[in-house]
Amino acid sequence: MCPDDHETSAIVYLNGRFLPLDEARISPLDRGFLYGDGIFTTMRAEKGCCLYVKDHLDRLEQSLMEIRLPLPSGVEWEAILADLLLRNRLEQRVGAVKIVVSRGASALPGLPDVSRPTVVLYARPYEPPPSSAHQTGYRLHVFRDGFSPPFSRMKSLNYLFCLMARQAALDAGADEAVVLDAQGRIAETAAGSLLLRSGGKWWTPRSDYQLPGITLRHVMKIMEETGRQVTRRFADAADLFSAETIWVLNSLIGIAPVSQLDHRQLKEPLQEEACRLRAEFFARGRQRGPL
């Protein structure tokens, strides 16, 4: 199924109903549309199951609490997700599933209480990068024309900063952007976490302006089980350029080794090690039980 075919036949879940994508409608006064007033999460699905569902729902709920919007109660998430994948003919292939919760329509100021938030679940086919792309490696660009906003610790629908950073990377001939926080420290990438190795020691950037990475947390656990400790520390852009290994992590790609940073070659991308850890991360996600 090509992307265009999926767009014409996709089924979405909207406020308690499954319906064709081209029939799905939200109010033009929805605050998610007007202000980015909402939260989302994106999961990888394999063989009809989403990976690390509980982790994603826990983070979604925590982020919603921060914006005073409770996670809708009484939603049978696991059953809905399985049904959504089946309706979109994704039970035998890799997919990307997005959950979006917005405040819905309200003209009140601030972060008002609402009786009916908007809930959307959408599933699409996902083509993972081929093994050749992992061998070639990601090209990173340090985005210096702005810094991570305070709400970077949640997956806010106000995503424009990340899109601008990614576009700057594309314009620079790179694949992904490294973003800095207001103190000039490394935060994350536009769409993922960072895991680095300097002087043979693994570390990850520490910042108050970064998303708690689900993939990063689980990969760190796998590494620590085999005696490789990962430290969290504050770091600036200079620390990036002194690292011999940089990996980008998120729920869809798992781990992507980096080959270039602002057109400079990385000394040791460790592609094979990234491949082994990626496989283990996805395998554990498939083995996790129900909610």
Coordinates of C-alpha atoms in Angstrom, one line a residue, residues 3-212:
P3 CA 1.0 6.5 1.1
D4 CA -1.5 7.9 -1.4
D5 CA -3.6 4.7 -1.4
H6 CA -3.6 4.8 2.4
E7 CA -4.8 8.4 2.5
T8 CA -7.8 7.5 0.4
S9 CA -8.7 4.5 2.6
A10 CA -7.5 5.4 6.0
I11 CA -9.7 4.9 9.1
V12 CA -9.3 7.2 12.1
Y13 CA -10.7 7.2 15.6
L14 CA -12.3 10.5 16.5
N15 CA -14.1 11.2 19.8
G16 CA -15.3 7.6 20.3
R17 CA -16.0 6.7 16.6
F18 CA -14.1 5.0 13.8
L19 CA -14.7 6.8 10.5
P20 CA -13.0 7.3 7.1
L21 CA -10.2 10.0 7.2
D22 CA -12.0 12.1 4.6
E23 CA -15.1 12.3 6.8
A24 CA -13.3 13.2 10.0
R25 CA -14.0 16.8 11.1
I26 CA -13.0 19.0 14.1
S27 CA -14.3 22.4 14.9
P28 CA -12.4 25.4 13.4
L29 CA -12.5 26.7 17.0
D30 CA -10.6 23.7 18.4
R31 CA -7.8 25.1 20.5
G32 CA -5.4 22.4 19.2
F33 CA -5.9 24.0 15.7
L34 CA -5.9 27.6 16.9
Y35 CA -3.1 27.5 19.6
G36 CA -1.4 24.1 19.6
D37 CA -3.2 23.5 22.9
G38 CA -2.8 19.8 23.2
I39 CA -0.5 16.9 23.4
F40 CA 0.4 14.0 21.1
T41 CA 2.5 10.9 21.1
T42 CA 3.7 8.6 18.2
M43 CA 4.3 4.9 18.6
R44 CA 5.7 2.2 16.3
A45 CA 3.5 -0.7 15.6
E46 CA 4.5 -4.2 14.4
K47 CA 2.2 -7.1 13.5
G48 CA -0.9 -5.5 14.9
C49 CA 0.6 -4.3 18.2
C50 CA 1.9 -0.9 19.3
L51 CA 5.3 -1.0 21.1
Y52 CA 5.7 0.4 24.6
V53 CA 2.0 1.5 24.8
K54 CA 2.0 2.0 28.6
D55 CA 5.1 4.2 28.4
H56 CA 3.5 6.4 25.8
L57 CA 0.2 6.7 27.7
D58 CA 2.0 7.4 30.9
R59 CA 4.0 10.2 29.3
L60 CA 0.9 11.5 27.5
E61 CA -1.0 11.6 30.8
Q62 CA 1.8 13.4 32.6
S63 CA 2.1 16.0 29.8
L64 CA -1.7 16.6 29.8
M65 CA -1.6 17.1 33.6
E66 CA 1.0 19.9 33.0
I67 CA -1.5 21.7 30.8
R68 CA -4.4 21.0 33.1
L69 CA -6.1 18.7 30.6
P70 CA -6.9 15.2 32.1
L71 CA -6.5 12.1 30.0
P72 CA -10.0 11.1 29.0
S73 CA -11.2 8.3 31.3
G74 CA -13.0 5.1 30.3
V75 CA -11.1 4.8 27.0
E76 CA -10.1 1.2 26.2
W77 CA -6.8 2.2 24.6
E78 CA -5.5 -1.3 23.9
A79 CA -8.6 -2.5 22.2
I80 CA -9.0 0.7 20.2
L81 CA -5.4 0.6 19.0
A82 CA -5.7 -3.0 17.9
D83 CA -8.9 -2.3 16.1
L84 CA -7.4 0.8 14.5
L85 CA -4.4 -1.2 13.1
L86 CA -6.8 -3.9 11.8
R87 CA -9.1 -1.4 10.1
N88 CA -6.1 0.1 8.4
R89 CA -4.7 -3.3 7.3
L90 CA -1.5 -2.8 9.3
E91 CA -1.7 -6.1 11.2
Q92 CA 1.1 -7.6 9.1
R93 CA 3.4 -4.6 8.6
V94 CA 5.2 -1.8 10.4
G95 CA 3.1 1.2 11.2
A96 CA 3.2 4.6 12.9
V97 CA 0.3 5.3 15.3
K98 CA -0.4 8.8 16.7
I99 CA -2.6 9.7 19.6
V100 CA -3.6 13.4 19.7
V101 CA -5.5 15.0 22.6
S102 CA -6.5 18.7 22.4
R103 CA -8.6 20.9 24.6
G104 CA -11.4 21.2 22.1
A105 CA -13.3 24.4 21.5
S106 CA -13.4 27.0 24.2
A107 CA -13.2 30.8 24.1
L108 CA -12.1 31.2 27.7
P109 CA -8.6 32.5 28.5
G110 CA -5.7 30.6 30.0
L111 CA -6.0 26.8 30.2
P112 CA -9.8 26.4 30.8
D113 CA -11.5 23.3 32.0
V114 CA -13.4 21.6 29.2
S115 CA -16.0 18.8 29.3
R116 CA -15.1 17.3 26.0
P117 CA -11.5 17.3 24.8
T118 CA -10.8 16.2 21.2
V119 CA -9.3 12.7 20.9
V120 CA -7.8 11.5 17.6
L121 CA -6.0 8.3 16.9
Y122 CA -4.4 7.8 13.4
A123 CA -2.4 4.9 12.0
R124 CA -0.4 4.9 8.8
P125 CA 2.2 2.6 7.1
Y126 CA 5.8 3.3 8.2
E127 CA 8.8 2.4 6.0
P128 CA 11.8 2.1 8.4
P129 CA 15.1 3.3 7.0
P130 CA 16.9 0.5 5.1
S131 CA 20.0 -1.1 6.5
S132 CA 22.0 0.8 4.0
A133 CA 20.8 4.1 5.5
H134 CA 21.9 3.0 8.9
Q135 CA 25.3 2.1 7.5
T136 CA 25.6 5.4 5.8
G137 CA 24.6 7.2 9.0
Y138 CA 22.6 10.3 9.8
R139 CA 23.9 13.8 9.1
L140 CA 23.4 16.2 11.9
H141 CA 23.2 20.0 11.9
V142 CA 23.4 22.2 15.0
F143 CA 20.5 24.6 14.9
R144 CA 21.6 27.9 16.4
D145 CA 18.8 30.3 15.3
G146 CA 16.7 29.8 18.4
F147 CA 16.4 27.6 21.4
S148 CA 14.1 24.9 22.9
P149 CA 10.9 26.5 24.3
P150 CA 9.9 25.7 27.9
F151 CA 7.2 23.2 26.8
S152 CA 9.9 21.0 25.1
R153 CA 9.5 18.6 28.0
M154 CA 6.2 17.5 26.5
K155 CA 5.0 16.6 23.0
S156 CA 3.0 19.7 22.5
L157 CA 0.9 20.3 19.4
N158 CA 2.8 23.6 19.2
Y159 CA 5.5 21.9 17.2
L160 CA 6.6 24.8 14.9
F161 CA 10.1 25.3 16.5
C162 CA 11.0 21.6 15.8
L163 CA 9.8 21.9 12.2
M164 CA 11.9 25.0 11.7
A165 CA 14.9 23.3 13.2
R166 CA 14.4 20.3 10.9
Q167 CA 14.0 22.6 7.9
A168 CA 17.2 24.4 8.7
A169 CA 19.0 21.0 8.8
L170 CA 17.5 20.0 5.5
D171 CA 18.6 23.3 4.0
A172 CA 22.1 22.6 5.3
G173 CA 22.2 19.3 3.6
A174 CA 21.6 17.3 6.8
D175 CA 19.0 14.9 8.0
E176 CA 18.2 16.1 11.5
A177 CA 18.9 19.1 13.7
V178 CA 20.4 19.3 17.2
V179 CA 18.7 21.9 19.3
L180 CA 20.1 23.8 22.2
D181 CA 18.3 25.2 25.3
A182 CA 18.2 28.8 26.5
Q183 CA 21.6 28.3 28.3
G184 CA 23.3 27.1 25.1
R185 CA 23.4 23.5 26.3
I186 CA 22.6 20.5 24.2
A187 CA 18.9 19.5 24.6
E188 CA 18.0 16.9 22.0
T189 CA 17.2 16.7 18.3
A190 CA 14.2 18.1 16.5
A191 CA 12.6 14.6 16.7
G192 CA 14.6 12.5 19.1
S193 CA 17.0 12.0 22.0
L194 CA 20.8 11.9 21.8
L195 CA 23.2 9.3 23.1
L196 CA 26.9 10.0 22.8
R197 CA 30.3 8.4 23.6
S198 CA 33.3 10.5 24.5
G199 CA 36.6 9.1 25.5
G200 CA 35.0 5.7 25.5
K201 CA 32.3 6.7 28.0
W202 CA 28.6 6.9 27.2
W203 CA 26.5 9.9 28.1
T204 CA 23.3 11.8 27.3
P205 CA 22.6 15.5 27.5
R206 CA 20.9 16.9 30.5
S207 CA 18.5 19.8 30.1
D208 CA 15.3 21.1 31.6
Y209 CA 14.1 21.7 28.1
Q210 CA 13.9 18.2 26.6
L211 CA 11.4 15.5 26.2
P212 CA 11.7 12.4 28.4

